[in-house]
Amino acid sequence: MCAAVSVLEQTVSGHGPIRVMVVDDSAVARGLMGRWLAEEPDIEVVASLRTGREAVEWLARGNADVAVLDIDMPELDGLSALPLMLARNRDLVVIMASTLTRENAEISLQALSLGAADYVAKPEARRGGISGGTFRRDLIDKVRMVGGRRHRFARWRPAELRSARRHDGQDPIVPAPPLAARPPPVVLRSPSRHMPRGIVIGASTGGPQALLALLPQLSAVCERVPVLVVQHMPPTFTTIFAEHIARATGRPAREAVEGEPILPGVVYLAPGGRHMRVTMRAGRPAIALDDGAPINFCKPAVDPLFQTAGDIWGAACLAVVLTGMGSDGTAGARLIAAAGGTVIAQDEATSAVWGMPGSAVQAGLCSAVLPIEAIPAEIARLSGVGGAR
C-alpha cells in the first residue's frame, strides 16, 4: 500500500497527540523510526521496545493508540505478540513492519487476519537500510491515518460510554455529534442501466481485509464478468495476496500478465510496482502493464485502471472504491461516471481509512455508499445475478 503526502488535514485535532509504541529488535531501526515519529507535532512516542514480550508487558501498565510492530524479534516475534497485545488493549491499532521477503509478506497478510490494521514495508539492509524517504513517509502517514481514525471515532464514544452496558445487554446510546461536525449530505447518482462487462476495484489501507470479505461473495457475478483489482501493495506482497484471493474465492486469481486477454471467471490483481490498465488487442479487452512513475504517490495506482476501464467499457463499467488513504481512484471514477458507468464506495464505518472512498463520495461520483458486507448484494443486483435486475 502507498500513502498520500497531504494527510494532515485528515487527522483529528483537539484530542492530543497520537501515542505510538515502536517495537523492533534493531536499535538502529527503533531509533530512526522513533525519531521520525517524534518529530511530528501530532505524534508522541510513548515506548521504544526491543521484543514482543517487552511490548506485551509494557501494555500491562501503559497505554498507546498505535503500535509499530516488527516481525522478526527474539523471545516473542511480532506474529505471536500481536494477539497478546490486542488482548491487553483491544483498542490498540497495530501496524506490522516487514521487509519485502516472501516469508514476511505471508506473515504480514496473516497478521492482518489476526487483527493488525496495516503494514509498512521496510527496505532491506542491503538496499541502503531503512533511511529511505519513501519508508519514512509511509510510516508517518499510516500512523497518522489509523491513529487519527481512532481519535475521530472516540470523539463521539467517550470511554465511560464505550465501557458501559445497558441493563438489557445492548450497547449504550451514544449522543450524536453536533450538527456543525456532521458531513454534508451525500448526493448519489443513478446507477447505469447497462449490465457490467467489467468490474474494477481499488483499495489501500485496510484493503486486504475488505477484499477478502468482498470477493468470495461475488462467485456468481465472476462467472459472467471479469474482476480487476488494484491494491496498493509492494512487489512480493501482491504475489502472496493473489494466492490468498484464489484460496478464499475458489476461482482463478493471479497477478495480471502483460498482454493477456481479460476473461470472465478470473480475478486479475495489479502486480506490485507496476500500473495496470485495460486496452484493446485483437478486438478484445486485454491487460496492459507499465513501469511508469508513481501516480498519486502510488504504484500500482487505481486511477490508471479506472480511467482505461471507463474508456473501454463506458456505461458497462462498474467501479468499487474500498478503504484507503488519499484520493487515488477519484479521477478515474469521475471518468467512469461521465461515461455513464456506476461507482460504489465503501462507507466510513466499515473503512479502516475513509480517504479514497470518501473522496469519491464527496466528489458526487457514487451511486451507492455501503458497508462492506452489503456491497456484494448490490453488485449482484446491478449484474442481474439471481434475477435481481
mmCIF file of C-alpha atoms in Angstrom:
data_model
loop_
_atom_site.group_PDB
_atom_site.id
_atom_site.type_symbol
_atom_site.label_atom_id
_atom_site.label_comp_id
_atom_site.label_asym_id
_atom_site.label_seq_id
_atom_site.Cartn_x
_atom_site.Cartn_y
_atom_site.Cartn_z
ATOM 1 C CA MET A 1 0.000 0.000 0.000
ATOM 2 C CA CYS A 2 1.097 3.554 -0.503
ATOM 3 C CA ALA A 3 0.477 6.727 1.409
ATOM 4 C CA ALA A 4 -0.673 10.160 0.345
ATOM 5 C CA VAL A 5 1.527 13.092 1.270
ATOM 6 C CA SER A 6 -1.193 15.557 2.250
ATOM 7 C CA VAL A 7 -2.868 13.809 5.139
ATOM 8 C CA LEU A 8 -2.564 16.345 7.947
ATOM 9 C CA GLU A 9 -5.975 17.736 7.055
ATOM 10 C CA GLN A 10 -7.499 14.273 7.587
ATOM 11 C CA THR A 11 -6.290 13.903 11.161
ATOM 12 C CA VAL A 12 -8.258 14.874 14.227
ATOM 13 C CA SER A 13 -7.388 17.947 16.200
ATOM 14 C CA GLY A 14 -8.146 18.733 19.787
ATOM 15 C CA HIS A 15 -7.624 15.256 21.216
ATOM 16 C CA GLY A 16 -3.919 15.283 21.984
ATOM 17 C CA PRO A 17 -1.156 13.604 20.008
ATOM 18 C CA ILE A 18 -1.337 10.055 18.696
ATOM 19 C CA ARG A 19 0.503 7.870 21.207
ATOM 20 C CA VAL A 20 2.820 5.390 19.490
ATOM 21 C CA MET A 21 4.920 2.462 20.695
ATOM 22 C CA VAL A 22 7.754 1.226 18.451
ATOM 23 C CA VAL A 23 8.716 -2.441 18.810
ATOM 24 C CA ASP A 24 11.805 -3.616 16.884
ATOM 25 C CA ASP A 25 14.846 -5.612 17.913
ATOM 26 C CA SER A 26 17.140 -3.444 15.777
ATOM 27 C CA ALA A 27 18.382 -0.487 17.790
ATOM 28 C CA VAL A 28 19.058 1.418 14.568
ATOM 29 C CA ALA A 29 15.567 0.809 13.178
ATOM 30 C CA ARG A 30 13.965 1.540 16.529
ATOM 31 C CA GLY A 31 15.900 4.757 16.900
ATOM 32 C CA LEU A 32 15.198 6.035 13.394
ATOM 33 C CA MET A 33 11.501 5.266 13.484
ATOM 34 C CA GLY A 34 11.165 6.733 16.951
ATOM 35 C CA ARG A 35 12.943 9.923 15.917
ATOM 36 C CA TRP A 36 10.936 10.357 12.732
ATOM 37 C CA LEU A 37 7.648 9.917 14.552
ATOM 38 C CA ALA A 38 8.641 12.120 17.498
ATOM 39 C CA GLU A 39 9.448 14.973 15.092
ATOM 40 C CA GLU A 40 5.798 15.132 14.035
ATOM 41 C CA PRO A 41 3.764 17.625 16.096
ATOM 42 C CA ASP A 42 0.699 15.370 16.291
ATOM 43 C CA ILE A 43 2.560 12.177 17.289
ATOM 44 C CA GLU A 44 4.115 11.188 20.628
ATOM 45 C CA VAL A 45 6.391 8.157 21.013
ATOM 46 C CA VAL A 46 5.496 6.667 24.392
ATOM 47 C CA ALA A 47 7.603 3.478 24.266
ATOM 48 C CA SER A 48 10.578 2.084 22.339
ATOM 49 C CA LEU A 49 10.902 -1.656 22.929
ATOM 50 C CA ARG A 50 13.119 -4.492 21.693
ATOM 51 C CA THR A 51 10.897 -7.577 21.771
ATOM 52 C CA GLY A 52 7.291 -8.639 21.557
ATOM 53 C CA ARG A 53 7.491 -9.813 25.147
ATOM 54 C CA GLU A 54 8.519 -6.342 26.293
ATOM 55 C CA ALA A 55 5.604 -4.888 24.341
ATOM 56 C CA VAL A 56 3.074 -7.195 25.996
ATOM 57 C CA GLU A 57 4.491 -6.427 29.433
ATOM 58 C CA TRP A 58 4.530 -2.680 28.780
ATOM 59 C CA LEU A 59 0.840 -2.711 27.819
ATOM 60 C CA ALA A 60 0.014 -4.103 31.249
ATOM 61 C CA ARG A 61 0.908 -0.712 32.708
ATOM 62 C CA GLY A 62 0.997 1.715 29.771
ATOM 63 C CA ASN A 63 -1.338 2.862 27.032
ATOM 64 C CA ALA A 64 -0.816 3.592 23.343
ATOM 65 C CA ASP A 65 -3.004 4.328 20.354
ATOM 66 C CA VAL A 66 -0.749 2.722 17.725
ATOM 67 C CA ALA A 67 1.994 0.079 17.794
ATOM 68 C CA VAL A 68 4.571 -0.294 15.025
ATOM 69 C CA LEU A 69 5.477 -3.965 15.376
ATOM 70 C CA ASP A 70 8.440 -5.726 13.778
ATOM 71 C CA ILE A 71 8.030 -9.345 12.666
ATOM 72 C CA ASP A 72 11.435 -10.915 13.352
ATOM 73 C CA MET A 73 12.327 -10.453 17.029
ATOM 74 C CA PRO A 74 13.878 -12.617 19.777
ATOM 75 C CA GLU A 75 11.883 -14.056 22.702
ATOM 76 C CA LEU A 76 8.498 -13.317 21.124
ATOM 77 C CA ASP A 77 8.118 -12.468 17.438
ATOM 78 C CA GLY A 78 5.622 -9.996 16.062
ATOM 79 C CA LEU A 79 3.035 -12.501 14.880
ATOM 80 C CA SER A 80 2.992 -14.260 18.265
ATOM 81 C CA ALA A 81 2.929 -10.954 20.165
ATOM 82 C CA LEU A 82 0.082 -9.459 18.130
ATOM 83 C CA PRO A 83 -2.896 -11.289 19.719
ATOM 84 C CA LEU A 84 -1.409 -10.883 23.190
ATOM 85 C CA MET A 85 -1.036 -7.137 22.662
ATOM 86 C CA LEU A 86 -4.592 -6.811 21.384
ATOM 87 C CA ALA A 87 -5.805 -8.792 24.393
ATOM 88 C CA ARG A 88 -4.105 -6.235 26.655
ATOM 89 C CA ASN A 89 -5.570 -3.272 24.753
ATOM 90 C CA ARG A 90 -8.471 -4.068 22.434
ATOM 91 C CA ASP A 91 -8.389 -0.534 21.002
ATOM 92 C CA LEU A 92 -4.721 -0.703 20.039
ATOM 93 C CA VAL A 93 -4.074 -0.203 16.323
ATOM 94 C CA VAL A 94 -1.148 -2.336 15.120
ATOM 95 C CA ILE A 95 0.955 -1.674 12.022
ATOM 96 C CA MET A 96 3.295 -4.520 11.109
ATOM 97 C CA ALA A 97 6.786 -3.552 9.910
ATOM 98 C CA SER A 98 8.137 -6.041 7.403
ATOM 99 C CA THR A 99 10.939 -6.390 4.869
ATOM 100 C CA LEU A 100 9.972 -7.414 1.341
ATOM 101 C CA THR A 101 10.587 -11.148 1.530
ATOM 102 C CA ARG A 102 8.085 -13.829 0.579
ATOM 103 C CA GLU A 103 8.069 -15.200 4.127
ATOM 104 C CA ASN A 104 7.465 -11.775 5.665
ATOM 105 C CA ALA A 105 4.779 -10.956 3.107
ATOM 106 C CA GLU A 106 2.941 -14.152 4.080
ATOM 107 C CA ILE A 107 3.316 -13.327 7.778
ATOM 108 C CA SER A 108 2.137 -9.742 7.282
ATOM 109 C CA LEU A 109 -1.007 -10.874 5.489
ATOM 110 C CA GLN A 110 -1.615 -13.444 8.212
ATOM 111 C CA ALA A 111 -1.231 -10.661 10.782
ATOM 112 C CA LEU A 112 -3.996 -8.706 9.064
ATOM 113 C CA SER A 113 -6.339 -11.653 9.592
ATOM 114 C CA LEU A 114 -5.358 -11.698 13.284
ATOM 115 C CA GLY A 115 -6.245 -8.064 13.867
ATOM 116 C CA ALA A 116 -3.396 -5.921 12.563
ATOM 117 C CA ALA A 117 -4.685 -2.794 10.828
ATOM 118 C CA ASP A 118 -1.955 -2.413 8.224
ATOM 119 C CA TYR A 119 1.698 -2.978 7.446
ATOM 120 C CA VAL A 120 4.590 -0.886 6.243
ATOM 121 C CA ALA A 121 7.351 -2.317 4.060
ATOM 122 C CA LYS A 122 10.860 -1.779 5.396
ATOM 123 C CA PRO A 123 13.679 -1.615 2.818
ATOM 124 C CA GLU A 124 16.207 -4.404 3.152
ATOM 125 C CA ALA A 125 19.555 -3.524 4.720
ATOM 126 C CA ARG A 126 21.459 -4.410 1.553
ATOM 127 C CA ARG A 127 19.450 -1.752 -0.298
ATOM 128 C CA GLY A 128 20.540 1.056 1.938
ATOM 129 C CA GLY A 129 18.904 0.317 5.261
ATOM 130 C CA ILE A 130 15.669 1.893 6.447
ATOM 131 C CA SER A 131 16.712 5.502 5.974
ATOM 132 C CA GLY A 132 14.837 5.907 2.662
ATOM 133 C CA GLY A 133 12.390 8.769 2.274
ATOM 134 C CA THR A 134 9.553 6.579 0.973
ATOM 135 C CA PHE A 135 9.590 4.345 4.042
ATOM 136 C CA ARG A 136 9.667 7.356 6.356
ATOM 137 C CA ARG A 137 6.700 8.970 4.608
ATOM 138 C CA ASP A 138 4.684 5.733 4.549
ATOM 139 C CA LEU A 139 5.347 5.092 8.233
ATOM 140 C CA ILE A 140 4.328 8.583 9.357
ATOM 141 C CA ASP A 141 1.265 8.752 7.102
ATOM 142 C CA LYS A 142 -0.035 5.350 8.159
ATOM 143 C CA VAL A 143 0.454 6.067 11.862
ATOM 144 C CA ARG A 144 -1.302 9.372 11.416
ATOM 145 C CA MET A 145 -4.208 7.959 9.458
ATOM 146 C CA VAL A 146 -5.003 4.869 11.535
ATOM 147 C CA GLY A 147 -4.307 6.699 14.784
ATOM 148 C CA GLY A 148 -6.343 9.685 13.671
ATOM 149 C CA ARG A 149 -9.293 7.477 12.801
ATOM 150 C CA ARG A 150 -9.309 6.032 16.298
ATOM 151 C CA HIS A 151 -9.322 9.546 17.778
ATOM 152 C CA ARG A 152 -12.081 10.665 15.420
ATOM 153 C CA PHE A 153 -14.444 7.876 16.376
ATOM 154 C CA ALA A 154 -13.528 8.184 20.056
ATOM 155 C CA ARG A 155 -14.791 11.780 19.938
ATOM 156 C CA TRP A 156 -18.378 10.550 19.890
ATOM 157 C CA ARG A 157 -17.766 7.457 22.029
ATOM 158 C CA PRO A 158 -16.322 8.613 25.365
ATOM 159 C CA ALA A 159 -14.595 5.967 27.474
ATOM 160 C CA GLU A 160 -17.379 5.817 30.016
ATOM 161 C CA LEU A 161 -19.953 5.139 27.294
ATOM 162 C CA ARG A 162 -17.781 2.630 25.440
ATOM 163 C CA SER A 163 -17.275 0.587 28.595
ATOM 164 C CA ALA A 164 -20.849 0.871 29.871
ATOM 165 C CA ARG A 165 -23.612 -1.620 29.110
ATOM 166 C CA ARG A 166 -27.334 -1.097 29.339
ATOM 167 C CA HIS A 167 -29.391 -3.331 31.583
ATOM 168 C CA ASP A 168 -30.740 -5.162 28.529
ATOM 169 C CA GLY A 169 -27.193 -6.010 27.436
ATOM 170 C CA GLN A 170 -27.255 -3.720 24.406
ATOM 171 C CA ASP A 171 -24.657 -1.073 23.614
ATOM 172 C CA PRO A 172 -25.326 2.261 25.317
ATOM 173 C CA ILE A 173 -26.941 5.088 23.373
ATOM 174 C CA VAL A 174 -24.219 7.456 22.191
ATOM 175 C CA PRO A 175 -25.050 11.126 21.626
ATOM 176 C CA ALA A 176 -24.995 12.293 18.015
ATOM 177 C CA PRO A 177 -22.225 14.687 17.036
ATOM 178 C CA PRO A 178 -23.003 18.394 16.876
ATOM 179 C CA LEU A 179 -24.611 19.488 13.614
ATOM 180 C CA ALA A 180 -21.574 21.590 12.696
ATOM 181 C CA ALA A 181 -19.372 18.490 12.798
ATOM 182 C CA ARG A 182 -21.563 16.357 10.561
ATOM 183 C CA PRO A 183 -20.541 15.897 6.928
ATOM 184 C CA PRO A 184 -22.701 17.411 4.182
ATOM 185 C CA PRO A 185 -25.482 15.206 2.783
ATOM 186 C CA VAL A 186 -24.336 12.616 0.258
ATOM 187 C CA VAL A 187 -25.605 13.188 -3.276
ATOM 188 C CA LEU A 188 -25.960 9.905 -5.180
ATOM 189 C CA ARG A 189 -26.049 9.380 -8.934
ATOM 190 C CA SER A 190 -28.381 6.967 -10.690
ATOM 191 C CA PRO A 191 -26.623 3.678 -11.486
ATOM 192 C CA SER A 192 -26.065 2.588 -15.060
ATOM 193 C CA ARG A 193 -28.806 0.545 -16.690
ATOM 194 C CA HIS A 194 -26.211 -1.413 -18.647
ATOM 195 C CA MET A 195 -25.091 -4.796 -17.368
ATOM 196 C CA PRO A 196 -21.449 -4.584 -16.285
ATOM 197 C CA ARG A 197 -18.887 -6.018 -18.698
ATOM 198 C CA GLY A 198 -16.002 -5.270 -16.348
ATOM 199 C CA ILE A 199 -15.723 -4.746 -12.577
ATOM 200 C CA VAL A 200 -12.763 -2.701 -11.330
ATOM 201 C CA ILE A 201 -11.873 -2.361 -7.648
ATOM 202 C CA GLY A 202 -9.403 -0.057 -5.909
ATOM 203 C CA ALA A 203 -8.188 -0.338 -2.311
ATOM 204 C CA SER A 204 -5.373 0.716 0.002
ATOM 205 C CA THR A 205 -5.159 0.726 3.815
ATOM 206 C CA GLY A 206 -7.495 -1.971 5.140
ATOM 207 C CA GLY A 207 -7.969 -3.270 1.602
ATOM 208 C CA PRO A 208 -6.802 -6.856 2.072
ATOM 209 C CA GLN A 209 -9.403 -7.455 4.774
ATOM 210 C CA ALA A 210 -12.110 -5.706 2.735
ATOM 211 C CA LEU A 211 -11.261 -7.602 -0.451
ATOM 212 C CA LEU A 212 -11.254 -10.957 1.320
ATOM 213 C CA ALA A 213 -14.703 -10.115 2.692
ATOM 214 C CA LEU A 214 -15.995 -8.959 -0.696
ATOM 215 C CA LEU A 215 -14.557 -11.225 -3.389
ATOM 216 C CA PRO A 216 -15.693 -14.631 -2.035
ATOM 217 C CA GLN A 217 -19.277 -13.302 -2.175
ATOM 218 C CA LEU A 218 -19.025 -12.476 -5.883
ATOM 219 C CA SER A 219 -18.709 -16.027 -7.213
ATOM 220 C CA ALA A 220 -21.859 -15.921 -9.350
ATOM 221 C CA VAL A 221 -21.000 -12.480 -10.692
ATOM 222 C CA CYS A 222 -17.441 -13.567 -11.545
ATOM 223 C CA GLU A 223 -18.831 -16.272 -13.821
ATOM 224 C CA ARG A 224 -20.145 -13.517 -16.073
ATOM 225 C CA VAL A 225 -17.806 -10.576 -15.542
ATOM 226 C CA PRO A 226 -14.018 -10.246 -15.119
ATOM 227 C CA VAL A 227 -12.797 -8.530 -11.943
ATOM 228 C CA LEU A 228 -9.683 -6.342 -11.940
ATOM 229 C CA VAL A 229 -8.183 -5.186 -8.638
ATOM 230 C CA VAL A 230 -5.602 -2.596 -7.679
ATOM 231 C CA GLN A 231 -4.496 -2.953 -4.058
ATOM 232 C CA HIS A 232 -1.724 -0.597 -3.001
ATOM 233 C CA MET A 233 0.971 -3.188 -2.267
ATOM 234 C CA PRO A 234 4.645 -3.670 -2.983
ATOM 235 C CA PRO A 235 6.101 -6.494 -5.098
ATOM 236 C CA THR A 236 6.111 -9.939 -3.468
ATOM 237 C CA PHE A 237 3.116 -8.938 -1.345
ATOM 238 C CA THR A 238 0.837 -8.922 -4.403
ATOM 239 C CA THR A 239 2.071 -12.381 -5.390
ATOM 240 C CA ILE A 240 1.127 -13.754 -1.989
ATOM 241 C CA PHE A 241 -2.119 -11.816 -1.840
ATOM 242 C CA ALA A 242 -3.258 -13.202 -5.199
ATOM 243 C CA GLU A 243 -2.766 -16.691 -3.766
ATOM 244 C CA HIS A 244 -4.885 -15.728 -0.738
ATOM 245 C CA ILE A 245 -7.646 -14.451 -3.020
ATOM 246 C CA ALA A 246 -7.596 -17.674 -5.068
ATOM 247 C CA ARG A 247 -7.938 -19.785 -1.921
ATOM 248 C CA ALA A 248 -10.699 -17.590 -0.492
ATOM 249 C CA THR A 249 -12.769 -17.470 -3.694
ATOM 250 C CA GLY A 250 -12.061 -20.882 -5.164
ATOM 251 C CA ARG A 251 -11.559 -19.127 -8.508
ATOM 252 C CA PRO A 252 -8.505 -18.293 -10.596
ATOM 253 C CA ALA A 253 -6.850 -15.200 -9.142
ATOM 254 C CA ARG A 254 -3.393 -14.055 -10.127
ATOM 255 C CA GLU A 255 -1.129 -11.134 -10.753
ATOM 256 C CA ALA A 256 -2.006 -9.794 -14.181
ATOM 257 C CA VAL A 257 0.352 -10.526 -17.086
ATOM 258 C CA GLU A 258 1.156 -8.081 -19.880
ATOM 259 C CA GLY A 259 -0.993 -8.652 -22.948
ATOM 260 C CA GLU A 260 -3.243 -11.405 -21.575
ATOM 261 C CA PRO A 261 -6.927 -11.274 -22.555
ATOM 262 C CA ILE A 262 -9.369 -10.239 -19.848
ATOM 263 C CA LEU A 263 -11.829 -13.086 -19.352
ATOM 264 C CA PRO A 264 -14.846 -13.698 -17.103
ATOM 265 C CA GLY A 265 -14.212 -16.015 -14.178
ATOM 266 C CA VAL A 266 -10.788 -14.579 -13.347
ATOM 267 C CA VAL A 267 -9.657 -12.052 -10.712
ATOM 268 C CA TYR A 268 -6.718 -10.001 -12.021
ATOM 269 C CA LEU A 269 -4.532 -8.278 -9.404
ATOM 270 C CA ALA A 270 -2.172 -5.463 -10.381
ATOM 271 C CA PRO A 271 1.434 -6.555 -9.677
ATOM 272 C CA GLY A 272 3.275 -4.548 -7.043
ATOM 273 C CA GLY A 273 5.423 -1.858 -8.640
ATOM 274 C CA ARG A 274 3.521 -1.754 -11.958
ATOM 275 C CA HIS A 275 0.419 0.096 -13.113
ATOM 276 C CA MET A 276 -2.377 -1.982 -14.635
ATOM 277 C CA ARG A 277 -4.539 -0.664 -17.464
ATOM 278 C CA VAL A 278 -7.211 -2.024 -19.808
ATOM 279 C CA THR A 279 -6.517 -1.888 -23.518
ATOM 280 C CA MET A 280 -7.876 -3.445 -26.708
ATOM 281 C CA ARG A 281 -5.898 -6.132 -28.519
ATOM 282 C CA ALA A 282 -7.210 -8.132 -31.457
ATOM 283 C CA GLY A 283 -10.637 -6.633 -30.821
ATOM 284 C CA ARG A 284 -10.960 -7.719 -27.197
ATOM 285 C CA PRO A 285 -10.068 -6.215 -23.787
ATOM 286 C CA ALA A 286 -6.588 -7.123 -22.553
ATOM 287 C CA ILE A 287 -4.161 -6.306 -19.760
ATOM 288 C CA ALA A 288 -1.525 -3.618 -20.221
ATOM 289 C CA LEU A 289 1.183 -3.148 -17.580
ATOM 290 C CA ASP A 290 3.695 -0.331 -17.364
ATOM 291 C CA ASP A 291 6.609 0.725 -15.218
ATOM 292 C CA GLY A 292 5.839 4.433 -15.289
ATOM 293 C CA ALA A 293 6.230 6.916 -12.468
ATOM 294 C CA PRO A 294 4.043 6.646 -9.356
ATOM 295 C CA ILE A 295 0.611 8.246 -9.666
ATOM 296 C CA ASN A 296 -0.903 9.761 -6.527
ATOM 297 C CA PHE A 297 2.366 8.583 -4.902
ATOM 298 C CA CYS A 298 1.254 5.009 -5.644
ATOM 299 C CA LYS A 299 2.485 2.196 -7.875
ATOM 300 C CA PRO A 300 0.283 0.440 -8.727
ATOM 301 C CA ALA A 301 -2.304 3.228 -8.665
ATOM 302 C CA VAL A 302 -6.064 2.919 -9.004
ATOM 303 C CA ASP A 303 -6.603 5.831 -11.399
ATOM 304 C CA PRO A 304 -4.894 4.245 -14.452
ATOM 305 C CA LEU A 305 -7.103 1.163 -14.148
ATOM 306 C CA PHE A 306 -10.314 3.121 -13.614
ATOM 307 C CA GLN A 307 -9.599 5.607 -16.397
ATOM 308 C CA THR A 308 -8.816 2.988 -19.025
ATOM 309 C CA ALA A 309 -11.641 0.691 -17.915
ATOM 310 C CA GLY A 310 -14.000 3.624 -18.348
ATOM 311 C CA ASP A 311 -12.616 4.211 -21.832
ATOM 312 C CA ILE A 312 -13.092 0.563 -22.839
ATOM 313 C CA TRP A 313 -16.372 -0.383 -21.126
ATOM 314 C CA GLY A 314 -18.036 3.014 -20.721
ATOM 315 C CA ALA A 315 -21.519 2.715 -19.225
ATOM 316 C CA ALA A 316 -20.920 -1.025 -18.770
ATOM 317 C CA CYS A 317 -18.088 -0.392 -16.305
ATOM 318 C CA LEU A 318 -18.716 -0.933 -12.582
ATOM 319 C CA ALA A 319 -16.145 0.519 -10.178
ATOM 320 C CA VAL A 320 -15.816 -0.090 -6.440
ATOM 321 C CA VAL A 321 -13.717 2.189 -4.223
ATOM 322 C CA LEU A 322 -12.737 0.499 -0.980
ATOM 323 C CA THR A 323 -10.986 1.663 2.166
ATOM 324 C CA GLY A 324 -7.722 3.559 1.780
ATOM 325 C CA MET A 325 -5.914 6.800 2.484
ATOM 326 C CA GLY A 326 -5.616 9.616 -0.016
ATOM 327 C CA SER A 327 -7.769 10.179 -3.103
ATOM 328 C CA ASP A 328 -6.447 7.636 -5.604
ATOM 329 C CA GLY A 329 -9.339 6.447 -7.765
ATOM 330 C CA THR A 330 -11.346 9.671 -7.736
ATOM 331 C CA ALA A 331 -10.069 10.928 -11.091
ATOM 332 C CA GLY A 332 -10.764 7.548 -12.671
ATOM 333 C CA ALA A 333 -14.169 7.301 -11.013
ATOM 334 C CA ARG A 334 -15.016 10.712 -12.461
ATOM 335 C CA LEU A 335 -14.314 9.409 -15.968
ATOM 336 C CA ILE A 336 -16.378 6.253 -15.360
ATOM 337 C CA ALA A 337 -19.296 8.306 -14.038
ATOM 338 C CA ALA A 338 -19.055 10.689 -17.012
ATOM 339 C CA ALA A 339 -19.214 7.684 -19.358
ATOM 340 C CA GLY A 340 -22.421 6.548 -17.661
ATOM 341 C CA GLY A 341 -20.853 3.776 -15.571
ATOM 342 C CA THR A 342 -21.530 3.003 -11.923
ATOM 343 C CA VAL A 343 -19.327 3.769 -8.908
ATOM 344 C CA ILE A 344 -19.867 2.195 -5.477
ATOM 345 C CA ALA A 345 -17.981 3.338 -2.366
ATOM 346 C CA GLN A 346 -17.403 1.575 0.939
ATOM 347 C CA ASP A 347 -18.918 3.518 3.832
ATOM 348 C CA GLU A 348 -16.908 5.225 6.539
ATOM 349 C CA ALA A 349 -17.994 2.983 9.401
ATOM 350 C CA THR A 350 -16.511 -0.169 7.832
ATOM 351 C CA SER A 351 -13.442 1.514 6.274
ATOM 352 C CA ALA A 352 -10.097 1.436 8.046
ATOM 353 C CA VAL A 353 -9.482 4.841 6.457
ATOM 354 C CA TRP A 354 -12.189 6.739 4.587
ATOM 355 C CA GLY A 355 -9.824 8.667 2.343
ATOM 356 C CA MET A 356 -10.260 7.066 -1.081
ATOM 357 C CA PRO A 357 -13.961 6.187 -0.821
ATOM 358 C CA GLY A 358 -14.711 9.449 0.976
ATOM 359 C CA SER A 359 -13.052 11.433 -1.811
ATOM 360 C CA ALA A 360 -15.185 9.716 -4.467
ATOM 361 C CA VAL A 361 -18.326 10.245 -2.385
ATOM 362 C CA GLN A 362 -17.614 13.920 -1.738
ATOM 363 C CA ALA A 363 -16.997 14.429 -5.454
ATOM 364 C CA GLY A 364 -20.559 13.253 -6.117
ATOM 365 C CA LEU A 365 -19.482 10.295 -8.262
ATOM 366 C CA CYS A 366 -21.143 7.385 -6.450
ATOM 367 C CA SER A 367 -24.408 5.557 -6.945
ATOM 368 C CA ALA A 368 -24.195 3.803 -3.569
ATOM 369 C CA VAL A 369 -22.247 4.152 -0.318
ATOM 370 C CA LEU A 370 -22.454 0.867 1.534
ATOM 371 C CA PRO A 371 -20.884 -1.159 4.352
ATOM 372 C CA ILE A 372 -18.510 -3.785 3.003
ATOM 373 C CA GLU A 373 -20.930 -6.626 3.774
ATOM 374 C CA ALA A 374 -23.680 -5.016 1.643
ATOM 375 C CA ILE A 375 -21.575 -4.347 -1.454
ATOM 376 C CA PRO A 376 -21.736 -7.919 -2.901
ATOM 377 C CA ALA A 377 -25.532 -7.872 -2.997
ATOM 378 C CA GLU A 378 -25.550 -4.509 -4.760
ATOM 379 C CA ILE A 379 -23.029 -5.722 -7.335
ATOM 380 C CA ALA A 380 -25.154 -8.853 -7.871
ATOM 381 C CA ARG A 381 -28.277 -6.731 -8.320
ATOM 382 C CA LEU A 382 -26.596 -4.462 -10.851
ATOM 383 C CA SER A 383 -25.210 -7.519 -12.650
ATOM 384 C CA GLY A 384 -28.597 -9.215 -12.920
ATOM 385 C CA VAL A 385 -27.493 -12.235 -10.890
ATOM 386 C CA GLY A 386 -30.319 -14.231 -9.331
ATOM 387 C CA GLY A 387 -32.956 -12.304 -11.227
ATOM 388 C CA ALA A 388 -32.327 -9.191 -9.145
ATOM 389 C CA ARG A 389 -32.196 -6.992 -12.223
#
